[in-house]
Short mmCIF file of C-alpha atoms in Angstrom, two decimals:
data_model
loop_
_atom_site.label_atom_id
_atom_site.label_comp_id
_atom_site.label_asym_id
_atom_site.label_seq_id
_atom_site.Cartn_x
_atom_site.Cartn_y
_atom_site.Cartn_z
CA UNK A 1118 0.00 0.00 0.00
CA UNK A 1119 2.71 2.14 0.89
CA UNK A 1120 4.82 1.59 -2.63
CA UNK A 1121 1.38 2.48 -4.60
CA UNK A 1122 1.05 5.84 -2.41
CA UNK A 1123 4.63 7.07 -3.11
CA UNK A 1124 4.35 5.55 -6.84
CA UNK A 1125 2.59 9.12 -8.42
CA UNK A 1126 5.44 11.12 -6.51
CA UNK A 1127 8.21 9.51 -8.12
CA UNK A 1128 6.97 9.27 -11.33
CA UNK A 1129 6.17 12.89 -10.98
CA UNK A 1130 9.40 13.57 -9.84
CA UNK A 1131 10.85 11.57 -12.73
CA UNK A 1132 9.12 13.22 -14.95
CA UNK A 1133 10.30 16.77 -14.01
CA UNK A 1134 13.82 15.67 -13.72
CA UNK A 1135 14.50 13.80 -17.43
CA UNK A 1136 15.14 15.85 -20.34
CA UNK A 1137 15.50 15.45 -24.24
CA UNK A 1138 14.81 12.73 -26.25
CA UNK A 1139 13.78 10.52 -22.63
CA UNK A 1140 11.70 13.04 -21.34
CA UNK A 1141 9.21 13.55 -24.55
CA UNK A 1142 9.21 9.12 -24.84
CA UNK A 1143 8.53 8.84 -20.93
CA UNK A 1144 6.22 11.75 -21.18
CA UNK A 1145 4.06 10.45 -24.12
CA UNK A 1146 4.27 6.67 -22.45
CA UNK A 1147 2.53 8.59 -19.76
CA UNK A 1148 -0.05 10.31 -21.73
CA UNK A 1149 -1.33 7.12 -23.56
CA UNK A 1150 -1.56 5.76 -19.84
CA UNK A 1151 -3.81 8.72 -19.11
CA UNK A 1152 -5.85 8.15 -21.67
CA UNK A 1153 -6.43 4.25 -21.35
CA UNK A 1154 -7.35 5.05 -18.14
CA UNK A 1155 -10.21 7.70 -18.98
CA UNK A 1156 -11.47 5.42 -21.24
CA UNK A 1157 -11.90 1.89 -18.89
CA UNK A 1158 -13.42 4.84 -16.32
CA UNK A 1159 -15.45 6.32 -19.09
CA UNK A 1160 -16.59 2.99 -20.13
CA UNK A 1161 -17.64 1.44 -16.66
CA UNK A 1162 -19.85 4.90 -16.65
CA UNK A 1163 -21.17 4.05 -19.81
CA UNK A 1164 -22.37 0.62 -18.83
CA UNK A 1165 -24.29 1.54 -16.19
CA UNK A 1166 -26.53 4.72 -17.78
CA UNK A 1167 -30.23 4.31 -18.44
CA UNK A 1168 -30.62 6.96 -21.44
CA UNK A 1169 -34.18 8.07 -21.14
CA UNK A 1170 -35.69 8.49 -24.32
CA UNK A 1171 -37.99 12.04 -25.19
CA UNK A 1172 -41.73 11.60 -26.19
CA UNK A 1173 -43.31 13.60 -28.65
CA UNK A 1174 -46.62 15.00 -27.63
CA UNK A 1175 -49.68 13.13 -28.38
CA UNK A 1176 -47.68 9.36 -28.70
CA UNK A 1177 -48.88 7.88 -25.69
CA UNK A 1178 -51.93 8.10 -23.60
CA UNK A 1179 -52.15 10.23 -19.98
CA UNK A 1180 -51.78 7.29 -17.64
CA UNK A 1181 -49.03 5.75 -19.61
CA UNK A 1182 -47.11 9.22 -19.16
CA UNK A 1183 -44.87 8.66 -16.31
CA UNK A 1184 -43.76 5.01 -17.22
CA UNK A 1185 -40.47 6.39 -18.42
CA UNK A 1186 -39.03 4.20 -21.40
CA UNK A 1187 -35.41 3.55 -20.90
CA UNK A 1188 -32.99 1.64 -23.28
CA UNK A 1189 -29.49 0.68 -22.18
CA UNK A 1190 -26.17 2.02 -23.68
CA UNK A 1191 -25.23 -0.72 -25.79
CA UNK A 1192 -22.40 1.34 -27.50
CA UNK A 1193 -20.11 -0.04 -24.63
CA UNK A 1194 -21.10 -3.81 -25.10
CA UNK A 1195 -20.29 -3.39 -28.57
CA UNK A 1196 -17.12 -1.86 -28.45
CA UNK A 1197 -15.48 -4.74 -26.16
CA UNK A 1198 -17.05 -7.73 -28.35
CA UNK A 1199 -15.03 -5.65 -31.12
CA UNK A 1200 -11.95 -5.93 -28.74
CA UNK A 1201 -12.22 -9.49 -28.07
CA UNK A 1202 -13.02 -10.45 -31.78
CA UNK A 1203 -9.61 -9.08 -32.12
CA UNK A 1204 -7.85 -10.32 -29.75
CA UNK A 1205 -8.87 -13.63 -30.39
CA UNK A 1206 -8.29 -12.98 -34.43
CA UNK A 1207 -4.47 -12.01 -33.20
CA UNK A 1208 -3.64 -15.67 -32.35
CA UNK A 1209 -5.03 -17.68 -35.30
CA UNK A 1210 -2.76 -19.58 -37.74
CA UNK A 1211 -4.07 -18.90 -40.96
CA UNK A 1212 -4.53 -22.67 -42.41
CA UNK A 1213 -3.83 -24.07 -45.72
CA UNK A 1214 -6.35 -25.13 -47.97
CA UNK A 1215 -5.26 -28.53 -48.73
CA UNK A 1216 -5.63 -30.02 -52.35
CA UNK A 1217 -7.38 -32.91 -52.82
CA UNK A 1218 -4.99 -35.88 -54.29
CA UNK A 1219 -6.57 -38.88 -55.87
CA UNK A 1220 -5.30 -42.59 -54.49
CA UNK A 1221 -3.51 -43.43 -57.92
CA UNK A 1222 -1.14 -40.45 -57.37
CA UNK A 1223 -0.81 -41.15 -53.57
CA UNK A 1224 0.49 -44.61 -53.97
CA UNK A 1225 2.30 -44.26 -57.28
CA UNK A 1226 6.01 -45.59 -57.65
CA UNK A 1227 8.28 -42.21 -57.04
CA UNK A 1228 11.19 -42.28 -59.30
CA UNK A 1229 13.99 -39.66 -58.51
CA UNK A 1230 18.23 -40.22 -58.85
CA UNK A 1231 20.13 -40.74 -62.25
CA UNK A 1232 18.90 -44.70 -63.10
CA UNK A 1233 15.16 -45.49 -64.11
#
């Protein structure tokens, strides 16, 4: 607990201190940390939103009124299939189509060297 409380100073720290060419990699490692993070945070808050949806005058009835309709983000859901369809599509082996070889040339006498 006490290494992950100190971590943000040091890096902090670090980050003040380097300069050049190590400074602009560390500092751009840092900013595509950033902004993985706001997007798992942004994400969790997207899965858990009710979106209300507005109805026009006149489309339902009085006492249906304050039933409020609400669909579910489904942007998120759709989003991390995507993520896992390619993360699973990273790891196939592309297979070869194999060509179908008839018996007579499958068992046929193979003739290779100088004498025949």
């Amino acid at each position: 607990k006490k290494k992950e409380g100190r971590l943000p100073h040091i890096l902090s720290k670090k980050a003040q201190t380097l300069r050049g060419i190590k400074a602009k990699l560390y500092n751009k490692r840092r900013q595509n940390e950033k902004i993985q993070m706001k997007k798992t945070i942004k994400s969790h808050e997207e899965k858990e939103t009710k979106q209300r949806q507005e109805v026009p005058e006149g489309a339902l009835p009085t006492y249906l009124l304050d039933r409020e309709k609400q669909s579910r983000a489904k942007v998120l859901s759709n989003t991390m299939k995507q993520k896992r369809k390619e993360k699973a599509g990273k790891w196939d082996v592309p297979i070869p189509k194999v060509k179908a070889v008839s018996e007579a040339e499958v068992f046929r006498v193979v003739q290779s060297g100088k004498r025949r």
